[in-house]
Short mmCIF file of C-alpha atoms in Angstrom, two decimals:
data_model
loop_
_atom_site.label_atom_id
_atom_site.label_comp_id
_atom_site.label_asym_id
_atom_site.label_seq_id
_atom_site.Cartn_x
_atom_site.Cartn_y
_atom_site.Cartn_z
CA MET A 254 -8.68 55.50 15.21
CA ASN A 255 -8.59 51.74 14.59
CA ASN A 256 -9.85 52.19 11.00
CA THR A 257 -7.18 54.84 10.38
CA ILE A 258 -4.43 52.49 11.60
CA THR A 259 -5.81 49.65 9.52
CA ARG A 260 -5.92 51.77 6.35
CA LYS A 261 -2.41 53.12 6.95
CA TYR A 262 -0.55 49.95 7.94
CA PHE A 263 -2.66 47.11 6.54
CA PRO A 264 -4.00 48.32 3.17
CA LEU A 265 -4.43 44.76 1.84
CA PHE A 266 -6.52 43.75 4.86
CA GLN A 267 -8.59 46.91 4.50
CA LYS A 268 -9.20 46.14 0.84
CA LEU A 269 -10.29 42.60 1.60
CA SER A 270 -12.53 43.64 4.47
CA SER A 271 -14.36 46.28 2.44
CA SER A 272 -15.23 44.25 -0.65
CA PRO A 273 -17.10 40.98 -1.20
CA VAL A 274 -14.84 37.96 -1.72
CA TYR A 275 -15.94 34.90 -3.69
CA LEU A 276 -12.99 32.54 -3.46
CA TYR A 277 -12.93 30.90 -0.06
CA PRO A 278 -15.03 27.77 -0.82
CA PHE A 279 -12.36 26.99 -3.41
CA LEU A 280 -9.68 27.72 -0.82
CA ILE A 281 -11.30 25.08 1.40
CA VAL A 282 -10.64 22.49 -1.31
CA LEU A 283 -7.03 23.61 -1.72
CA TYR A 284 -6.50 23.60 2.04
CA PHE A 285 -7.84 20.05 2.36
CA VAL A 286 -5.62 18.69 -0.43
CA LEU A 287 -2.51 20.52 0.81
CA HIS A 288 -3.13 19.46 4.42
CA GLU A 289 -3.57 15.78 3.57
CA CYS A 290 -0.54 15.80 1.28
CA ASN A 291 1.56 17.37 4.04
CA ALA A 292 0.25 14.97 6.68
CA ASN A 293 1.11 12.06 4.37
CA PHE A 294 4.02 13.65 2.55
CA GLY A 295 5.51 11.42 -0.09
CA LEU A 296 2.75 8.81 0.16
CA ILE A 297 -0.06 10.25 -2.00
CA PRO A 298 0.67 10.28 -5.76
CA VAL A 299 1.02 13.86 -7.02
CA PRO A 300 -0.95 13.26 -10.26
CA PHE A 301 -3.87 11.90 -8.25
CA SER A 302 -3.73 14.85 -5.82
CA VAL A 303 -3.96 17.30 -8.73
CA TRP A 304 -6.80 15.34 -10.35
CA PHE A 305 -8.65 15.15 -7.01
CA ALA A 306 -8.27 18.92 -6.47
CA PHE A 307 -9.64 19.74 -9.93
CA CYS A 308 -12.60 17.40 -9.43
CA TYR A 309 -13.61 18.98 -6.14
CA LEU A 310 -12.98 22.50 -7.43
CA PHE A 311 -15.42 21.70 -10.23
CA VAL A 312 -17.92 20.25 -7.73
CA THR A 313 -17.56 23.41 -5.65
CA LEU A 314 -18.24 25.58 -8.70
CA VAL A 315 -21.38 23.58 -9.54
CA ILE A 316 -22.67 23.82 -5.97
CA PHE A 317 -22.02 27.58 -5.93
CA LEU A 318 -23.84 28.13 -9.24
CA LEU A 319 -26.86 26.13 -8.05
CA ALA A 320 -26.85 27.96 -4.72
CA SER A 321 -26.63 31.33 -6.52
CA TRP A 322 -29.64 30.41 -8.62
CA TYR A 323 -31.63 29.36 -5.55
CA PHE A 324 -30.66 32.05 -3.03
CA ASN A 325 -30.09 34.86 -5.56
CA LYS A 326 -27.54 36.31 -3.13
CA ALA A 327 -23.78 35.79 -3.46
CA THR A 328 -22.99 35.94 0.26
CA LYS A 329 -25.61 33.33 1.12
CA SER A 330 -24.51 31.15 -1.77
CA LEU A 331 -20.91 31.29 -0.53
CA LEU A 332 -21.90 30.22 2.98
CA PHE A 333 -24.03 27.35 1.75
CA THR A 334 -21.31 26.21 -0.67
CA ALA A 335 -18.72 26.32 2.11
CA LEU A 336 -20.97 24.22 4.37
CA ILE A 337 -21.46 21.53 1.71
CA VAL A 338 -17.76 21.44 0.80
CA ILE A 339 -16.74 21.13 4.46
CA ILE A 340 -19.17 18.22 4.95
CA LEU A 341 -17.97 16.50 1.78
CA LEU A 342 -14.26 16.86 2.53
CA PHE A 343 -13.96 16.77 6.29
CA PHE A 344 -16.51 14.11 7.19
CA GLY A 345 -13.80 11.50 7.75
CA ALA A 346 -11.93 13.68 10.22
CA MET A 347 -15.14 14.54 12.09
CA HIS A 348 -16.28 10.92 12.21
CA ASP A 349 -12.89 9.67 13.41
CA PHE A 350 -12.83 12.33 16.14
CA VAL A 351 -16.28 11.36 17.45
CA LYS A 352 -15.39 7.65 17.41
CA LYS A 353 -12.59 8.38 19.88
CA LEU A 354 -14.95 10.10 22.33
CA SER A 355 -16.73 8.39 25.21
CA VAL A 356 -20.20 8.83 23.75
CA PRO A 357 -23.00 6.32 23.07
CA ASP A 358 -22.35 4.12 20.03
CA LEU A 359 -25.36 5.63 18.27
CA PHE A 360 -23.41 8.87 17.75
CA LYS A 361 -20.64 6.95 15.99
CA GLN A 362 -22.87 5.20 13.47
CA TYR A 363 -24.00 6.20 10.00
CA ARG A 364 -27.65 5.80 10.96
CA PHE A 365 -27.09 8.89 13.12
CA TRP A 366 -24.62 10.80 10.95
CA LEU A 367 -26.43 10.69 7.62
CA PRO A 368 -29.79 11.98 8.96
CA PHE A 369 -27.92 14.49 11.15
CA LEU A 370 -25.97 15.94 8.21
CA SER A 371 -29.11 15.95 6.07
CA ALA A 372 -30.90 17.93 8.78
CA ILE A 373 -28.04 20.45 8.91
CA VAL A 374 -28.17 20.97 5.14
CA ILE A 375 -31.96 21.32 5.06
CA GLY A 376 -31.92 23.60 8.10
CA SER A 377 -29.26 25.82 6.55
CA ILE A 378 -31.29 26.13 3.34
CA ILE A 379 -34.37 27.23 5.28
CA PHE A 380 -32.39 29.60 7.50
CA LEU A 381 -30.48 31.27 4.67
CA ARG A 382 -33.61 31.56 2.54
CA LYS A 383 -35.55 33.34 5.27
CA SER A 384 -32.73 35.43 6.74
CA ALA A 385 -32.44 39.09 5.76
CA LYS A 386 -28.78 39.29 6.85
CA GLU A 387 -25.93 39.89 4.39
CA PHE A 388 -23.37 37.74 6.29
CA LEU A 389 -20.53 39.92 4.98
CA SER A 390 -18.47 39.70 8.17
CA LEU A 391 -18.74 35.91 8.34
CA ASN A 392 -17.76 35.58 4.68
CA ARG A 393 -14.74 37.83 5.18
CA TYR A 394 -13.71 35.90 8.26
CA LEU A 395 -13.92 32.57 6.44
CA PHE A 396 -11.99 33.95 3.47
CA ILE A 397 -9.17 35.25 5.66
CA THR A 398 -9.13 32.07 7.76
CA PHE A 399 -8.84 29.66 4.85
CA GLY A 400 -6.48 32.00 3.03
CA VAL A 401 -4.12 31.96 6.01
CA LEU A 402 -4.48 28.17 6.32
CA CYS A 403 -3.61 27.70 2.64
CA ILE A 404 -0.54 29.93 2.98
CA TRP A 405 0.53 27.93 6.04
CA GLU A 406 0.12 24.63 4.22
CA LEU A 407 2.07 25.95 1.23
CA LEU A 408 4.92 26.96 3.54
CA HIS A 409 4.69 23.55 5.21
CA LEU A 410 4.83 21.87 1.80
CA GLY A 411 7.91 23.88 0.88
CA PHE A 412 9.58 22.88 4.13
CA ASN A 413 8.76 19.21 3.52
CA VAL A 414 10.26 19.37 0.03
CA VAL A 415 13.44 21.16 1.10
CA SER A 416 13.99 18.99 4.19
CA LYS A 417 13.14 15.78 2.27
CA GLU A 418 10.56 14.85 4.87
CA ASN A 419 9.58 11.80 2.82
CA LYS A 420 12.64 10.05 4.26
CA ASN A 421 10.61 9.58 7.45
CA ASN A 422 8.39 7.15 5.53
CA ILE A 423 11.23 4.64 5.42
CA LEU A 424 10.84 2.21 8.31
CA PHE A 425 14.22 0.48 8.40
CA ALA A 426 15.94 0.25 11.74
CA ASP A 427 19.47 1.58 12.08
CA THR A 428 21.97 -0.59 10.19
CA SER A 429 25.08 1.43 10.99
CA PHE A 430 26.40 -1.61 12.87
CA ASP A 431 26.88 -3.35 9.52
CA LYS A 432 30.25 -3.19 7.89
CA LYS A 433 30.22 -0.92 4.86
CA LEU A 434 29.15 -2.69 1.68
CA HIS A 435 31.49 -2.69 -1.32
CA PRO A 436 29.26 -2.45 -4.37
CA ALA A 437 31.93 -1.24 -6.80
CA TYR A 438 31.60 -2.81 -10.25
CA ASP A 439 34.27 -5.37 -11.10
CA SER A 440 34.32 -6.27 -14.80
CA THR A 441 36.60 -9.22 -14.10
CA GLN A 442 34.10 -10.87 -11.76
CA SER A 443 31.40 -13.14 -13.16
CA SER A 444 28.43 -12.50 -10.88
CA PRO A 445 25.46 -14.88 -10.76
CA SER A 446 21.98 -13.82 -11.82
CA ILE A 447 19.53 -13.66 -8.92
CA TYR A 448 15.87 -14.65 -9.13
CA PHE A 449 13.67 -13.59 -6.22
CA ILE A 450 10.24 -15.25 -6.41
CA ILE A 451 7.53 -14.52 -3.85
CA LEU A 452 4.30 -16.49 -3.64
CA ASP A 453 2.11 -14.39 -1.42
CA ALA A 454 0.93 -16.17 1.75
CA PHE A 455 2.46 -19.55 0.78
CA THR A 456 2.85 -21.46 4.04
CA SER A 457 5.41 -24.13 4.93
CA SER A 458 5.12 -27.85 4.22
CA SER A 459 5.02 -28.63 7.94
CA CYS A 460 2.12 -26.21 8.44
CA LEU A 461 0.28 -27.71 5.47
CA LYS A 462 0.61 -31.14 7.06
CA LYS A 463 -0.38 -30.01 10.54
CA GLU A 464 -3.14 -27.47 9.82
CA PHE A 465 -4.45 -28.60 6.43
CA ASN A 466 -3.72 -32.33 6.51
CA TYR A 467 -1.99 -31.92 3.16
CA ASP A 468 1.27 -33.56 2.13
CA ASN A 469 3.42 -31.11 0.17
CA ALA A 470 6.04 -33.74 -0.65
CA GLY A 471 5.47 -33.27 -4.37
CA LEU A 472 6.77 -29.70 -4.32
CA ASP A 473 9.53 -30.49 -1.84
CA SER A 474 10.77 -33.35 -4.03
CA PHE A 475 10.66 -31.14 -7.11
CA LEU A 476 12.74 -28.44 -5.40
CA THR A 477 15.32 -30.79 -3.94
CA GLY A 478 15.53 -32.54 -7.31
CA LYS A 479 16.47 -29.20 -8.86
CA GLY A 480 19.16 -28.72 -6.23
CA PHE A 481 17.34 -26.36 -3.86
CA TYR A 482 17.94 -26.20 -0.12
CA ILE A 483 14.58 -26.13 1.69
CA VAL A 484 14.50 -24.20 4.95
CA THR A 485 12.13 -26.61 6.67
CA ASN A 486 11.46 -24.55 9.81
CA SER A 487 11.42 -21.13 8.19
CA LYS A 488 9.25 -18.35 9.59
CA SER A 489 8.71 -14.91 8.11
CA ASN A 490 9.96 -11.96 10.12
CA TYR A 491 6.60 -10.18 9.82
CA PRO A 492 3.11 -11.52 8.98
CA VAL A 493 2.29 -8.63 6.60
CA THR A 494 3.57 -8.31 3.05
CA PRO A 495 5.17 -4.83 2.93
CA TYR A 496 7.08 -5.31 6.18
CA SER A 497 8.14 -8.84 5.28
CA ILE A 498 9.50 -7.90 1.84
CA ALA A 499 11.14 -4.75 3.19
CA SER A 500 13.09 -6.77 5.77
CA PHE A 501 13.90 -9.38 3.09
CA LEU A 502 15.42 -6.93 0.59
CA ASN A 503 17.06 -4.62 3.12
CA PHE A 504 18.31 -7.59 5.15
CA SER A 505 17.37 -5.72 8.33
CA TYR A 506 14.48 -5.44 10.76
CA LEU A 507 12.16 -2.43 10.86
CA LYS A 508 11.87 0.26 13.49
CA ASP A 509 10.38 -0.70 16.83
CA GLU A 510 7.37 1.52 16.14
CA VAL A 511 5.82 -1.23 13.98
CA THR A 512 6.12 -3.94 16.63
CA ALA A 513 2.84 -5.37 17.99
CA GLN A 514 0.85 -2.57 16.37
CA GLU A 515 -2.30 -2.57 14.26
CA MET A 516 -1.31 -1.74 10.71
CA THR A 517 -3.04 1.29 9.19
CA ALA A 518 -3.35 2.20 5.52
CA ARG A 519 -0.58 4.74 6.07
CA ASP A 520 1.65 2.06 7.62
CA ARG A 521 1.02 -0.23 4.67
CA ILE A 522 2.08 2.45 2.20
CA ARG A 523 5.12 3.35 4.31
CA GLY A 524 6.01 -0.33 4.24
CA GLY A 525 5.77 -0.31 0.46
CA THR A 526 7.91 2.83 0.34
CA SER A 527 10.48 1.05 2.48
CA VAL A 528 10.54 -1.86 0.04
CA GLY A 529 11.37 0.61 -2.72
CA ALA A 530 14.21 2.08 -0.66
CA ASN A 531 15.89 -1.26 0.05
CA ARG A 532 19.67 -1.68 0.04
CA LEU A 533 19.89 -4.71 -2.23
CA VAL A 534 18.73 -3.26 -5.56
CA PRO A 535 21.06 -0.22 -5.69
CA TYR A 536 23.89 -2.46 -4.49
CA LEU A 537 23.33 -4.84 -7.40
CA GLU A 538 22.90 -1.96 -9.85
CA ARG A 539 26.34 -0.68 -8.97
CA LYS A 540 27.60 -4.21 -9.52
CA GLY A 541 26.36 -3.96 -13.11
CA TYR A 542 23.11 -5.92 -12.77
CA ASN A 543 20.08 -5.50 -14.99
CA ILE A 544 16.99 -5.09 -12.78
CA PHE A 545 13.64 -6.64 -13.74
CA ASN A 546 10.74 -5.69 -11.49
CA TYR A 547 7.67 -7.91 -11.89
CA SER A 548 6.57 -7.42 -8.30
CA ILE A 549 3.75 -5.44 -6.69
CA PHE A 550 6.12 -2.76 -5.36
CA ASN A 551 7.90 0.12 -7.02
CA LEU A 552 11.64 -0.18 -6.53
CA ASN A 553 13.52 3.13 -6.62
CA GLY A 554 14.36 3.75 -10.25
CA HIS A 555 12.50 0.61 -11.31
CA PRO A 556 8.71 1.04 -11.26
CA VAL A 557 6.38 -1.94 -11.28
CA GLN A 558 6.00 -3.56 -14.68
CA GLY A 559 2.25 -3.87 -15.04
CA ALA A 560 -0.37 -3.23 -12.38
CA ASP A 561 0.57 -1.38 -9.17
CA TYR A 562 -1.18 -3.35 -6.41
CA PHE A 563 -1.01 -0.50 -3.88
CA TYR A 564 -1.93 2.45 -6.10
CA SER A 565 -5.61 2.47 -5.12
CA LEU A 566 -4.62 2.39 -1.46
CA LYS A 567 -2.44 5.46 -2.00
CA GLN A 568 -5.42 7.20 -3.61
CA ARG A 569 -7.62 6.36 -0.64
CA MET A 570 -5.23 8.19 1.66
CA LEU A 571 -6.86 11.29 0.18
CA SER A 572 -10.26 10.23 -1.13
CA GLY A 573 -10.92 8.01 1.90
CA GLN A 574 -11.23 11.07 4.15
CA THR A 575 -14.23 12.39 2.25
CA LEU A 576 -17.90 11.65 2.84
CA LEU A 577 -18.19 9.77 -0.45
CA GLY A 578 -15.02 7.82 0.28
CA ARG A 579 -16.26 6.73 3.69
CA ILE A 580 -19.69 5.75 2.36
CA GLN A 581 -18.03 3.69 -0.35
CA ARG A 582 -15.74 2.02 2.19
CA ASP A 583 -18.19 1.42 5.02
CA ILE A 584 -21.60 1.12 3.35
CA PHE A 585 -21.39 0.31 -0.36
CA TRP A 586 -18.74 -2.36 0.26
CA ASN A 587 -21.00 -4.11 2.77
CA VAL A 588 -23.99 -3.86 0.44
CA ARG A 589 -21.99 -5.39 -2.41
CA THR A 590 -20.72 -8.13 -0.12
CA PHE A 591 -24.29 -8.91 0.98
CA ILE A 592 -25.95 -8.97 -2.44
CA GLY A 593 -22.92 -10.28 -4.33
CA GLN A 594 -21.88 -9.43 -7.86
CA SER A 595 -23.43 -10.50 -11.11
CA PRO A 596 -21.74 -13.56 -12.65
CA LYS A 597 -20.57 -11.45 -15.59
CA GLU A 598 -19.04 -8.76 -13.37
CA TYR A 599 -17.45 -11.35 -11.09
CA HIS A 600 -15.88 -13.22 -14.01
CA LYS A 601 -14.55 -9.97 -15.45
CA GLN A 602 -12.90 -9.09 -12.13
CA MET A 603 -11.41 -12.58 -11.77
CA VAL A 604 -9.84 -12.36 -15.22
CA LYS A 605 -8.44 -8.89 -14.54
CA HIS A 606 -7.00 -9.89 -11.15
CA SER A 607 -5.42 -13.05 -12.52
CA ASN A 608 -3.90 -11.19 -15.47
CA ASP A 609 -2.67 -8.19 -13.47
CA TYR A 610 -1.19 -9.93 -10.45
CA ILE A 611 -0.44 -13.48 -11.59
CA TYR A 612 -0.03 -14.21 -15.29
CA ASP A 613 1.50 -10.87 -16.32
CA LYS A 614 4.04 -11.14 -13.50
CA LEU A 615 4.79 -14.78 -14.29
CA ASN A 616 5.20 -14.11 -18.01
CA GLY A 617 7.52 -11.22 -17.19
CA LEU A 618 9.69 -13.54 -15.09
CA LYS A 619 9.88 -16.10 -17.89
CA ALA A 620 10.76 -13.43 -20.44
CA ALA A 621 13.48 -12.02 -18.18
CA ALA A 622 15.00 -15.49 -17.82
CA GLY A 623 15.58 -15.55 -21.56
CA TYR A 624 16.67 -11.92 -21.85
CA PRO A 625 19.95 -11.83 -23.83
CA SER A 626 22.57 -9.87 -21.94
CA THR A 627 26.19 -10.12 -20.95
CA LYS A 628 25.28 -8.60 -17.60
CA PRO A 629 23.86 -10.57 -14.66
CA LYS A 630 20.18 -10.12 -13.81
CA PHE A 631 18.17 -9.47 -10.67
CA VAL A 632 14.59 -10.53 -11.30
CA TYR A 633 11.92 -9.93 -8.65
CA CYS A 634 8.59 -11.65 -9.34
CA HIS A 635 5.71 -11.43 -6.85
CA LEU A 636 2.64 -13.60 -7.50
CA MET A 637 -0.55 -12.89 -5.54
CA LEU A 638 -1.05 -16.60 -4.89
CA PRO A 639 -2.19 -18.43 -2.83
CA HIS A 640 -3.30 -15.17 -1.20
CA GLY A 641 -6.98 -14.36 -1.66
CA PRO A 642 -9.24 -13.61 -3.38
CA TYR A 643 -9.73 -17.34 -3.84
CA ILE A 644 -10.59 -17.46 -7.51
CA PHE A 645 -8.93 -20.72 -8.60
CA HIS A 646 -9.70 -24.38 -8.15
CA ARG A 647 -6.67 -26.61 -7.71
CA ASP A 648 -6.66 -27.37 -11.44
CA GLY A 649 -6.44 -23.65 -12.32
CA THR A 650 -10.05 -23.19 -13.46
CA PHE A 651 -11.99 -20.24 -12.09
CA VAL A 652 -14.41 -20.78 -9.23
CA GLN A 653 -18.06 -20.22 -10.08
CA ASP A 654 -20.05 -17.14 -9.16
CA SER A 655 -21.89 -19.13 -6.48
CA GLU A 656 -18.55 -19.65 -4.71
CA GLN A 657 -17.63 -15.96 -4.36
CA LYS A 658 -17.70 -16.26 -0.58
CA PRO A 659 -16.15 -19.65 0.25
CA ALA A 660 -17.81 -21.43 3.15
CA ASP A 661 -14.51 -23.12 3.97
CA GLU A 662 -11.73 -20.57 3.60
CA LYS A 663 -9.00 -23.06 4.46
CA LYS A 664 -10.15 -25.38 1.68
CA ALA A 665 -10.29 -22.49 -0.78
CA TYR A 666 -6.78 -21.46 0.25
CA LEU A 667 -5.46 -25.00 -0.15
CA ASP A 668 -7.00 -25.34 -3.61
CA GLN A 669 -5.35 -22.11 -4.71
CA LEU A 670 -2.03 -23.14 -3.15
CA ILE A 671 -2.06 -26.41 -5.11
CA PHE A 672 -2.55 -24.43 -8.31
CA ALA A 673 0.23 -22.02 -7.26
CA ARG A 674 2.59 -24.98 -6.95
CA GLN A 675 2.10 -25.75 -10.63
CA LEU A 676 2.87 -22.17 -11.63
CA LEU A 677 5.99 -22.21 -9.47
CA LYS A 678 7.24 -25.43 -11.04
CA SER A 679 6.64 -23.97 -14.49
CA ALA A 680 8.57 -20.81 -13.60
CA ILE A 681 11.55 -22.72 -12.19
CA ASN A 682 11.68 -25.07 -15.17
CA THR A 683 11.71 -22.05 -17.48
CA ILE A 684 14.55 -20.41 -15.54
CA PHE A 685 16.72 -23.52 -15.77
CA LYS A 686 15.89 -23.94 -19.45
CA LYS A 687 16.46 -20.34 -20.58
CA ASP A 688 19.20 -19.19 -18.20
CA THR A 689 22.09 -21.64 -18.36
CA LEU A 690 24.59 -19.37 -16.58
CA ASN A 691 25.35 -19.27 -12.85
CA LYS A 692 22.31 -18.25 -10.86
CA ILE A 693 20.83 -17.94 -7.41
CA ILE A 694 17.10 -18.52 -6.90
CA VAL A 695 15.24 -17.54 -3.74
CA VAL A 696 11.65 -18.82 -3.53
CA ALA A 697 9.57 -17.81 -0.53
CA GLY A 698 6.20 -17.00 0.91
CA ASP A 699 6.16 -13.54 2.46
CA HIS A 700 4.12 -15.04 5.31
CA GLY A 701 1.78 -17.96 5.83
CA PHE A 702 -1.98 -18.47 5.96
CA ARG A 703 -3.49 -15.92 8.35
CA ASP A 704 -7.24 -16.52 8.44
CA TYR A 705 -7.47 -19.13 11.17
CA GLY A 706 -9.94 -17.02 13.12
CA THR A 707 -8.29 -17.61 16.49
CA SER A 708 -5.41 -15.88 18.26
CA ASP A 709 -3.77 -19.13 19.38
CA LYS A 710 -2.81 -19.72 15.74
CA ILE A 711 -0.73 -16.54 15.45
CA PRO A 712 2.57 -18.50 15.41
CA GLN A 713 1.36 -20.43 12.36
CA THR A 714 0.81 -17.21 10.40
CA PHE A 715 4.61 -16.79 10.20
CA GLU A 716 5.34 -20.27 8.81
CA ASN A 717 6.34 -19.85 5.17
CA LEU A 718 7.79 -21.56 2.13
CA HIS A 719 11.51 -20.77 1.91
CA ALA A 720 13.79 -22.52 -0.58
CA ILE A 721 17.17 -21.40 -1.91
CA TYR A 722 19.21 -22.49 -4.91
CA PHE A 723 22.95 -21.77 -5.14
CA TYR A 724 24.61 -22.69 -8.42
CA ASP A 725 27.60 -24.20 -6.60
CA LYS A 726 25.40 -26.15 -4.14
CA ASN A 727 27.40 -24.72 -1.22
CA TYR A 728 24.75 -24.62 1.51
CA GLN A 729 27.02 -24.70 4.56
CA SER A 730 25.92 -21.21 5.64
CA LEU A 731 22.23 -22.12 5.62
CA HIS A 732 20.27 -23.75 8.43
CA ASP A 733 16.77 -25.09 8.93
CA SER A 734 15.50 -22.12 10.97
CA LEU A 735 16.81 -19.37 8.70
CA THR A 736 14.48 -16.37 8.41
CA PRO A 737 14.27 -14.04 5.39
CA VAL A 738 16.10 -11.16 7.07
CA ASN A 739 19.31 -13.19 6.85
CA THR A 740 18.89 -14.72 3.38
CA PHE A 741 20.54 -11.95 1.38
CA ARG A 742 23.10 -11.38 4.12
CA ILE A 743 24.31 -14.90 3.38
CA VAL A 744 24.13 -14.33 -0.39
CA LEU A 745 26.19 -11.14 -0.19
CA ASN A 746 28.74 -12.68 2.16
CA GLN A 747 29.14 -15.88 0.15
CA TYR A 748 29.12 -14.54 -3.40
CA PHE A 749 30.13 -10.87 -3.10
CA GLN A 750 32.76 -11.12 -0.34
CA GLU A 751 30.82 -8.91 2.10
CA HIS A 752 31.07 -9.35 5.86
CA LEU A 753 27.55 -8.86 7.17
CA VAL A 754 26.87 -10.22 10.63
CA PRO A 755 23.87 -12.59 10.78
CA LEU A 756 20.95 -11.15 12.73
CA ARG A 757 18.94 -13.02 15.32
CA ASP A 758 16.20 -15.00 13.58
CA THR A 759 12.90 -13.87 15.07
CA SER A 760 9.29 -13.15 14.10
CA ILE A 761 7.53 -9.92 15.05
CA PHE A 762 3.74 -9.78 15.23
CA VAL A 763 1.82 -6.98 13.53
CA TYR A 764 -1.97 -7.04 13.27
CA ASP A 765 -3.24 -6.45 9.75
CA PRO A 766 -6.96 -5.51 9.65
CA PHE A 767 -7.08 -5.36 5.85
#
């Protein structure tokens, strides 16, 4: 009776259940990729997702062919292939789940997991080799299960696309209290060019004096001599780069969900996405500005010129869930840290890092300053200095291989900061030399030095360099405790006739484990 009903009303199911199916290990790969892309919708680069899927589909095919040669039975080969693929792809999820359980620490460590998984694989080989069963029912069940899961994830993906679910990645708090901005282009108005220069982790002069016993008067005198206003008691709004820059460029705080939380990789990428969705850049575009992006963030419509600092992190949102990704993160990284790198490899990485995230960005800024145009410019330059890795002595020469792991991190930071000062002076001199029109220059650290190693120094991690140049030297709206969230509010009010209400200057702690 049941078979008659099945044949009559569910012919597709009957067809599937009466014939061997060889696809479901490949469906496991597709399900994993679709599921992770839906769970992190809008955060994982599509080209990388496609490349990742093809790689693991190829790996699955190789495993299946080897299993077919060994077992000489398609159904057994399918089961073994499915087991290996599940271990390879879902290890991260399994490991994370166990780490949340109240079990002995041994069961959370790789010294348990790697032998345990090896035993499962060896045991399955022995069992399948000796078993006389066909395993048809189990294969059909797995095919139907992963087929349904793939269909569900495809529907979920379609819903995410239609509903523009990626908007939830933007972390800005509600700004509806602000008066509506008026970005209409006015050809009769001569707008100033704006230079936004970030030196990553550059602390304040007062913190340098107090914590590093270093007098930063040389830089302060240089800036004041050029006409800058130095915000002497400035503090960043957040102690992590993506959140700090997002609040800077959107001139607003972020949602409460980020407050006093430990930042995850997903949070970091959402912060970067929020930077890209800021209000300032589209506002200036509609004012007729040319946009030059020499930062480490993609701005909507203006991708990073040069290396994308966060691209590998976006990739790890997917690859980091796999067994190989976790081994690379948790084991290989520690091994490399312990044994160090060869001098040749270390030097090669130093040169690449300095070119990608320092010199290329700096040269882009200098070129933009001399860019011939009748339109005003917005130039965002983000230098990964004095932020680690600490690869420079104070004179700009590379540290030696023997100094890969500085014994005194504060000294290494200070040396790199002193070199960063020289690059900053060079950049500012170039701007004044090449751009003789009206301009605004904002120079800041996105946060201060963070590696004090003690929680009582948390307030110092917010102390940052913050200096502002207005071409008319009208600094009446500025004050010595100004925080970045209000900087562009003042700029827009003073030079674009907006009426944005100043926000309360405050600093919000977020723990960054990276």
